Short mmCIF file of C-alpha atoms and ligand atoms in Angstrom, two decimals:
data_model
loop_
_atom_site.label_atom_id
_atom_site.label_comp_id
_atom_site.label_asym_id
_atom_site.label_seq_id
_atom_site.Cartn_x
_atom_site.Cartn_y
_atom_site.Cartn_z
CA MET Z 1 76.18 -151.91 -62.72
CA GLN Z 2 74.05 -151.70 -65.80
CA GLN Z 3 73.02 -155.19 -65.73
CA ASP Z 4 72.10 -155.12 -62.34
CA ARG Z 5 69.03 -153.35 -63.00
CA LEU Z 6 65.65 -153.45 -65.00
CA TRP Z 7 67.67 -152.75 -67.95
CA ASN Z 8 65.93 -154.85 -70.49
CA GLN Z 9 62.30 -153.40 -69.79
CA TRP Z 10 60.58 -151.44 -71.78
CA HIS Z 11 60.13 -147.39 -69.94
CA PRO Z 12 57.42 -145.24 -70.95
CA VAL Z 13 59.09 -141.89 -71.18
CA TYR Z 14 56.95 -138.85 -73.57
CA LYS Z 15 54.15 -138.87 -75.21
CA ALA Z 16 54.10 -139.77 -78.97
CA ASP Z 17 52.63 -136.37 -80.74
CA GLU Z 18 54.42 -133.68 -78.33
CA LEU Z 19 57.67 -135.11 -79.42
CA LYS Z 20 58.23 -133.03 -82.60
CA GLU Z 21 61.18 -131.71 -84.37
CA ASP Z 22 63.41 -131.14 -81.03
CA PRO Z 23 65.26 -133.18 -79.50
CA GLN Z 24 63.83 -134.18 -75.74
CA GLN Z 25 65.55 -135.11 -72.52
CA VAL Z 26 64.19 -137.66 -70.57
CA PHE Z 27 65.69 -140.19 -67.53
CA VAL Z 28 65.32 -143.86 -67.34
CA LEU Z 29 66.76 -145.46 -64.23
CA GLY Z 30 68.96 -142.70 -63.46
CA GLU Z 31 70.58 -142.46 -67.06
CA ARG Z 32 69.87 -139.18 -68.68
CA VAL Z 33 68.69 -139.95 -72.36
CA VAL Z 34 67.99 -137.87 -75.31
CA ILE Z 35 64.94 -138.72 -77.51
CA PHE Z 36 64.47 -137.60 -80.96
CA ARG Z 37 62.14 -138.33 -84.03
CA ASN Z 38 63.46 -138.19 -87.89
CA GLU Z 39 61.97 -139.74 -90.97
CA GLU Z 40 63.12 -143.22 -89.93
CA GLY Z 41 61.02 -143.27 -86.60
CA VAL Z 42 61.95 -142.20 -83.13
CA HIS Z 43 65.58 -142.74 -81.50
CA ALA Z 44 67.37 -142.68 -78.13
CA PHE Z 45 70.96 -141.81 -77.34
CA LYS Z 46 72.88 -141.15 -74.27
CA ASP Z 47 72.23 -137.34 -73.56
CA LEU Z 48 75.66 -136.94 -74.06
CA CYS Z 49 78.35 -135.67 -76.53
CA ILE Z 50 81.40 -137.45 -76.62
CA HIS Z 51 83.62 -134.64 -77.60
CA ARG Z 52 82.67 -132.85 -73.83
CA GLY Z 53 79.99 -134.07 -72.27
CA ALA Z 54 77.52 -131.44 -73.30
CA ALA Z 55 74.17 -132.99 -72.92
CA LEU Z 56 73.03 -133.88 -76.98
CA SER Z 57 69.11 -132.73 -75.80
CA LEU Z 58 70.61 -129.48 -76.48
CA GLY Z 59 71.01 -129.76 -79.58
CA LYS Z 60 69.10 -129.95 -82.93
CA VAL Z 61 67.67 -132.04 -85.61
CA LYS Z 62 69.34 -131.51 -89.09
CA ASN Z 63 68.89 -133.81 -92.19
CA GLY Z 64 67.80 -136.76 -89.99
CA ASN Z 65 70.82 -136.71 -87.84
CA LEU Z 66 71.36 -135.09 -83.86
CA VAL Z 67 73.72 -131.73 -84.00
CA CYS Z 68 75.63 -131.18 -80.97
CA ALA Z 69 74.45 -127.40 -79.33
CA TYR Z 70 78.61 -126.87 -78.26
CA HIS Z 71 80.78 -127.58 -81.48
CA ALA Z 72 78.39 -129.02 -84.31
CA TRP Z 73 79.41 -132.85 -83.99
CA GLU Z 74 76.52 -134.46 -86.03
CA TYR Z 75 75.42 -137.92 -84.69
CA ASN Z 76 72.98 -140.21 -87.66
CA ASP Z 77 70.31 -142.15 -85.94
CA THR Z 78 72.77 -145.12 -85.54
CA GLY Z 79 75.17 -142.98 -83.42
CA GLU Z 80 78.12 -142.70 -85.69
CA CYS Z 81 79.29 -139.02 -85.70
CA VAL Z 82 79.07 -137.87 -89.37
CA LYS Z 83 80.39 -134.85 -89.37
CA ILE Z 84 82.83 -132.39 -87.00
CA PRO Z 85 82.91 -129.31 -88.29
CA ALA Z 86 86.03 -127.92 -86.63
CA LEU Z 87 87.86 -131.10 -88.39
CA PRO Z 88 89.83 -130.06 -91.64
CA CYS Z 89 88.02 -131.92 -94.04
CA GLU Z 90 90.70 -134.21 -95.71
CA ARG Z 91 90.85 -135.90 -92.30
CA PRO Z 92 88.78 -139.06 -91.21
CA ILE Z 93 86.65 -138.29 -88.56
CA PRO Z 94 87.91 -140.92 -85.35
CA LYS Z 95 85.70 -144.09 -85.26
CA LYS Z 96 85.70 -143.57 -81.68
CA ALA Z 97 83.25 -140.60 -82.65
CA ARG Z 98 79.84 -142.34 -81.72
CA ALA Z 99 76.62 -141.70 -79.42
CA THR Z 100 75.56 -144.42 -77.06
CA VAL Z 101 72.43 -146.00 -79.03
CA TYR Z 102 68.95 -147.33 -76.93
CA HIS Z 103 66.54 -149.18 -78.28
CA ALA Z 104 63.48 -146.64 -78.63
CA GLN Z 105 60.32 -147.62 -80.11
CA GLU Z 106 56.62 -145.69 -80.63
CA SER Z 107 53.86 -148.10 -79.45
CA PHE Z 108 50.69 -146.75 -77.91
CA GLY Z 109 50.74 -143.47 -78.43
CA LEU Z 110 53.71 -143.39 -76.21
CA ILE Z 111 57.66 -143.49 -76.64
CA TRP Z 112 59.54 -146.49 -75.02
CA VAL Z 113 63.19 -146.49 -74.06
CA ASN Z 114 65.09 -149.69 -73.52
CA LEU Z 115 68.51 -149.42 -71.66
CA GLY Z 116 69.05 -153.36 -72.45
CA ASP Z 117 71.32 -155.31 -75.43
CA ASP Z 118 68.81 -157.91 -74.85
CA PRO Z 119 65.16 -155.69 -74.79
CA ASP Z 120 62.44 -157.99 -72.99
CA PRO Z 121 59.19 -158.04 -75.78
CA MET Z 122 57.12 -154.75 -75.73
CA ILE Z 123 53.81 -154.99 -73.51
CA ALA Z 124 50.77 -156.28 -75.10
CA TYR Z 125 47.69 -154.19 -75.11
CA PRO Z 126 45.58 -155.14 -77.47
CA GLU Z 127 42.75 -152.54 -76.88
CA TYR Z 128 44.56 -150.24 -78.19
CA ASP Z 129 43.95 -150.82 -81.93
CA LYS Z 130 40.52 -152.66 -81.48
CA ALA Z 131 37.76 -151.16 -83.40
CA GLY Z 132 35.28 -149.59 -82.01
CA TYR Z 133 37.66 -148.88 -78.57
CA HIS Z 134 39.26 -145.16 -78.55
CA THR Z 135 42.03 -144.56 -76.05
CA ALA Z 136 43.34 -140.96 -74.44
CA ILE Z 137 46.36 -140.86 -72.49
CA CYS Z 138 46.59 -138.89 -69.06
CA GLY Z 139 49.54 -137.90 -67.33
CA PRO Z 140 52.57 -138.29 -67.39
CA TYR Z 141 51.85 -137.36 -63.64
CA ASP Z 142 55.28 -136.47 -61.50
CA VAL Z 143 55.59 -138.39 -58.39
CA LYS Z 144 58.06 -138.39 -55.15
CA ALA Z 145 57.42 -142.33 -54.74
CA ASN Z 146 59.01 -145.42 -55.93
CA ALA Z 147 57.23 -146.91 -58.90
CA PRO Z 148 56.26 -150.20 -56.89
CA ARG Z 149 54.35 -147.88 -54.14
CA ILE Z 150 52.37 -146.25 -57.45
CA ILE Z 151 51.94 -149.64 -59.01
CA GLU Z 152 50.91 -151.27 -55.75
CA ASN Z 153 48.29 -148.20 -54.76
CA PHE Z 154 46.61 -148.87 -58.43
CA LEU Z 155 46.13 -152.70 -57.93
CA ASP Z 156 44.82 -151.35 -54.67
CA VAL Z 157 40.88 -152.62 -54.50
CA SER Z 158 40.36 -151.61 -50.94
CA HIS Z 159 41.25 -148.13 -50.58
CA LEU Z 160 38.84 -146.91 -53.52
CA MET Z 161 36.07 -146.61 -50.74
CA PHE Z 162 37.93 -144.25 -48.97
CA VAL Z 163 40.50 -142.20 -50.94
CA HIS Z 164 37.45 -142.10 -53.66
CA GLU Z 165 34.73 -141.88 -51.89
CA GLY Z 166 31.85 -140.90 -53.75
CA MET Z 167 33.58 -141.29 -57.26
CA LEU Z 168 34.92 -145.17 -57.56
CA GLY Z 169 33.96 -146.27 -54.08
CA ASP Z 170 31.02 -145.58 -51.38
CA GLU Z 171 31.88 -146.05 -47.70
CA ASP Z 172 28.98 -148.23 -46.76
CA HIS Z 173 29.82 -150.68 -49.52
CA ALA Z 174 34.05 -151.32 -48.09
CA GLU Z 175 34.17 -155.26 -47.68
CA ILE Z 176 35.93 -156.71 -50.72
CA VAL Z 177 34.93 -160.53 -51.68
CA ASP Z 178 37.43 -163.21 -51.76
CA TYR Z 179 38.88 -162.98 -55.54
CA ASP Z 180 41.51 -165.34 -57.03
CA VAL Z 181 45.01 -164.12 -58.29
CA ASN Z 182 47.13 -166.34 -61.39
CA PHE Z 183 49.57 -166.42 -63.23
CA ILE Z 184 48.84 -166.95 -66.67
CA ASP Z 185 50.89 -166.03 -69.62
CA ASN Z 186 53.46 -164.27 -67.67
CA ARG Z 187 51.29 -162.05 -65.69
CA PHE Z 188 48.88 -162.01 -63.18
CA ILE Z 189 45.38 -161.69 -63.72
CA THR Z 190 42.69 -161.78 -60.94
CA SER Z 191 39.07 -162.72 -61.10
CA LYS Z 192 36.32 -159.97 -61.50
CA ILE Z 193 35.97 -158.07 -58.16
CA PRO Z 194 32.50 -156.44 -57.92
CA VAL Z 195 32.52 -152.65 -56.50
CA TYR Z 196 30.26 -150.13 -55.74
CA GLN Z 197 30.82 -147.09 -57.62
CA PRO Z 198 28.52 -143.85 -57.18
CA ASN Z 199 30.73 -142.11 -60.45
CA PRO Z 200 32.79 -144.88 -61.73
CA ASP Z 201 33.57 -142.73 -65.01
CA GLY Z 202 33.11 -139.31 -64.48
CA ARG Z 203 29.74 -139.48 -66.00
CA SER Z 204 27.21 -140.33 -62.58
CA LYS Z 205 26.09 -143.86 -63.83
CA GLY Z 206 26.35 -145.56 -60.18
CA GLY Z 207 26.33 -149.01 -59.72
CA TYR Z 208 28.41 -152.25 -59.39
CA ALA Z 209 31.23 -152.55 -61.68
CA ASP Z 210 33.45 -155.63 -61.94
CA TYR Z 211 37.28 -155.08 -61.91
CA VAL Z 212 39.61 -157.23 -63.31
CA TYR Z 213 43.43 -156.61 -62.91
CA GLU Z 214 46.37 -157.46 -64.47
CA ILE Z 215 49.90 -156.61 -63.68
CA LEU Z 216 51.75 -156.86 -66.82
CA ASN Z 217 55.70 -156.18 -65.36
CA PRO Z 218 57.35 -154.89 -62.53
CA THR Z 219 56.51 -151.10 -63.52
CA THR Z 220 53.04 -151.51 -65.88
CA ALA Z 221 49.59 -152.38 -64.58
CA ARG Z 222 46.14 -152.65 -66.09
CA PHE Z 223 42.62 -153.11 -65.00
CA THR Z 224 39.48 -153.34 -66.82
CA LYS Z 225 36.04 -152.10 -65.78
CA THR Z 226 32.72 -153.79 -67.21
CA THR Z 227 29.25 -153.90 -65.71
CA GLU Z 228 26.54 -156.84 -66.29
CA GLY Z 229 24.34 -156.56 -68.35
CA SER Z 230 26.23 -153.93 -70.16
CA ASP Z 231 28.66 -153.80 -73.22
CA GLU Z 232 30.84 -151.11 -71.94
CA ALA Z 233 34.27 -151.85 -70.75
CA LEU Z 234 36.84 -149.57 -69.51
CA THR Z 235 40.69 -150.31 -68.95
CA ILE Z 236 42.93 -148.13 -67.81
CA LEU Z 237 47.10 -149.00 -68.15
CA ALA Z 238 49.29 -147.33 -65.49
CA THR Z 239 53.04 -147.60 -66.70
CA VAL Z 240 55.54 -146.19 -64.68
CA ASN Z 241 58.79 -144.21 -65.67
CA GLN Z 242 61.26 -144.40 -62.66
CA GLU Z 243 63.41 -141.60 -63.19
CA ASP Z 244 65.80 -142.12 -60.63
CA ASP Z 245 65.92 -143.22 -57.05
CA GLU Z 246 63.21 -141.12 -55.89
CA GLN Z 247 61.04 -139.30 -58.66
CA THR Z 248 59.21 -140.98 -61.45
CA LYS Z 249 56.39 -140.27 -64.36
CA VAL Z 250 53.52 -141.81 -64.30
CA PHE Z 251 51.51 -142.47 -67.61
CA MET Z 252 47.84 -143.64 -68.37
CA LEU Z 253 46.12 -145.17 -70.80
CA LEU Z 254 42.14 -145.27 -70.93
CA THR Z 255 40.70 -147.27 -73.31
CA ARG Z 256 36.70 -147.24 -73.58
CA ASN Z 257 34.46 -148.68 -75.97
CA TYR Z 258 31.08 -145.72 -75.48
CA ASP Z 259 30.71 -142.50 -75.77
CA LEU Z 260 33.10 -142.15 -78.52
CA GLU Z 261 31.97 -139.54 -80.34
CA GLN Z 262 32.25 -137.66 -77.03
CA SER Z 263 35.45 -135.71 -76.59
CA ASP Z 264 38.41 -137.01 -74.00
CA ASP Z 265 38.48 -134.42 -71.82
CA SER Z 266 36.01 -135.03 -69.26
CA PHE Z 267 37.98 -138.01 -69.30
CA ILE Z 268 40.85 -137.11 -68.89
CA GLU Z 269 39.87 -134.25 -66.38
CA PHE Z 270 38.31 -137.35 -64.16
CA GLN Z 271 41.48 -139.24 -64.42
CA ASP Z 272 43.58 -136.55 -63.23
CA THR Z 273 41.37 -135.63 -60.33
CA ILE Z 274 41.18 -139.57 -59.17
CA PHE Z 275 45.18 -139.27 -59.07
CA TYR Z 276 45.69 -136.16 -57.23
CA GLN Z 277 43.67 -137.91 -54.94
CA ASP Z 278 46.11 -140.63 -54.82
CA LEU Z 279 49.11 -138.56 -54.63
CA ASP Z 280 49.20 -137.25 -51.23
CA ILE Z 281 48.97 -140.96 -49.80
CA VAL Z 282 51.43 -142.14 -52.30
CA GLU Z 283 54.09 -139.65 -51.77
CA SER Z 284 53.12 -140.50 -47.42
CA GLN Z 285 54.12 -144.19 -47.63
CA LYS Z 286 57.27 -145.07 -45.52
CA PRO Z 287 59.22 -146.74 -46.37
CA GLU Z 288 59.64 -145.82 -49.66
CA LEU Z 289 61.17 -148.91 -50.92
CA LEU Z 290 58.47 -151.47 -51.18
CA PRO Z 291 58.91 -154.21 -48.45
CA LEU Z 292 59.09 -157.36 -49.90
CA ASP Z 293 59.21 -159.31 -46.76
CA LEU Z 294 55.59 -159.92 -45.83
CA GLN Z 295 56.62 -159.92 -42.24
CA ILE Z 296 57.20 -155.93 -42.58
CA GLU Z 297 53.27 -154.60 -42.80
CA MET Z 298 50.39 -156.45 -42.18
CA HIS Z 299 48.37 -158.01 -44.86
CA LEU Z 300 44.68 -158.97 -45.39
CA LYS Z 301 42.81 -161.37 -48.00
CA SER Z 302 41.65 -158.73 -49.72
CA ASP Z 303 45.13 -157.81 -50.47
CA ALA Z 304 45.88 -160.73 -51.88
CA LEU Z 305 46.79 -158.80 -55.21
CA THR Z 306 49.65 -156.85 -54.16
CA ILE Z 307 50.56 -159.82 -51.93
CA ALA Z 308 51.19 -161.87 -55.06
CA TYR Z 309 52.80 -158.47 -57.13
CA ARG Z 310 55.33 -158.25 -53.51
CA ARG Z 311 56.34 -162.11 -53.96
CA TRP Z 312 57.04 -161.55 -57.35
CA LEU Z 313 59.03 -158.53 -57.27
CA ASP Z 314 61.01 -160.36 -55.04
CA GLU Z 315 61.27 -163.55 -56.64
CA LEU Z 316 62.11 -161.58 -59.92
CA GLY Z 317 64.96 -159.99 -57.48
CA VAL Z 318 63.87 -156.53 -57.91
CA GLU Z 319 65.23 -154.38 -55.39
CA THR Z 320 62.44 -151.48 -54.90
CA GLY Z 321 64.46 -148.86 -54.92
CA THR Z 322 66.77 -148.54 -57.65
CA LEU Z 323 64.58 -151.50 -59.18
CA ALA Z 324 67.48 -153.49 -59.04
CA ILE Z 325 67.92 -156.66 -60.83
CA ASP Z 326 69.42 -159.89 -59.48
CA GLU Z 327 69.20 -161.88 -62.81
CA SER Z 328 69.97 -165.56 -61.16
CA LYS Z 329 66.87 -164.69 -59.34
CA ARG Z 330 65.00 -164.17 -62.69
CA SER Z 331 65.56 -167.09 -64.26
CA LYS Z 332 63.43 -169.43 -61.33
CA ARG Z 333 60.21 -166.99 -61.44
CA LYS Z 334 57.85 -169.47 -59.98
CA LYS Z 335 54.30 -170.28 -62.58
CA VAL Z 336 51.73 -169.39 -60.13
CA LEU Z 337 51.70 -167.47 -56.89
CA ASN Z 338 47.90 -167.83 -54.98
FE1 FES G 401 79.00 -131.81 -78.31
FE2 FES G 401 81.77 -130.29 -78.65
S1 FES G 401 80.36 -131.32 -77.32
S2 FES G 401 80.14 -131.10 -79.74
CO1 CO G 402 43.26 -144.57 -56.18
#
């Protein structure tokens, strides 16, 4: 069962600065997971105490160990149970007394969890550490939809003029010029797509912006917006945690190289507004599972990027509901799709 899914991918689960001393419960691909922090960093276990099945997330962190709330069994950060208070001290702790440990990592201001034995590399997001750039974290947004529908909405250029009319688009400038989609360095990347925007980031500076979209993995995509004749760049990374078959959490990183002295609040507020404009649409889409058969639904040339995305998911063997992955298909991934 476990091997069938996107088990080796990193999933964003929490804002790093919000994980303090208390352990927290998160869900990843239907798994109940506890994350906690100690001096060594962040850790993730299956959220289940092997003694009587209580959620370890109800417990606390003591001396760097995770202590179960029920009978205070104490697990160190490698998952080994190091203390059982009910056990007379001359008796050894059974070897079987262990928590199931997952991989956890703190990157780009988020906590990421990986359930697999053979973790994929973490995505690259070079703007995060780049001098002169600053990142604000938006979300997490709770969405009752599947990750591929959400990623596809993020990659969809031709809705900007309607769903985000007056902000990211203008109904009188709805035509999309032809653009290229290439597969380079293990990711999809488009050529520049010009979009007329009355108010591209909430600063009411209208004009044409060029979008370059990239798809980094089945649940993570980004775009960078630039304007001709200006050095200003805004990158938005959207990464989705499929908590279970129906529920997702969306995190967005907004990285800008301008107005750095300004607080993040107005940028986050603007992004919240944009996100909630998309929410009703995305939650309304049927079928809920993104159809990977291109005979289903209709496609225009302007949908080239989302067509590439659907083909790629199909090639990866990702079933869009449970994000199940067929490993035999995965090795046959094609290099270029156009
Ligand atoms: Fe966790 Fe008993 S259930 S210590
Ligand atoms: Co939108």
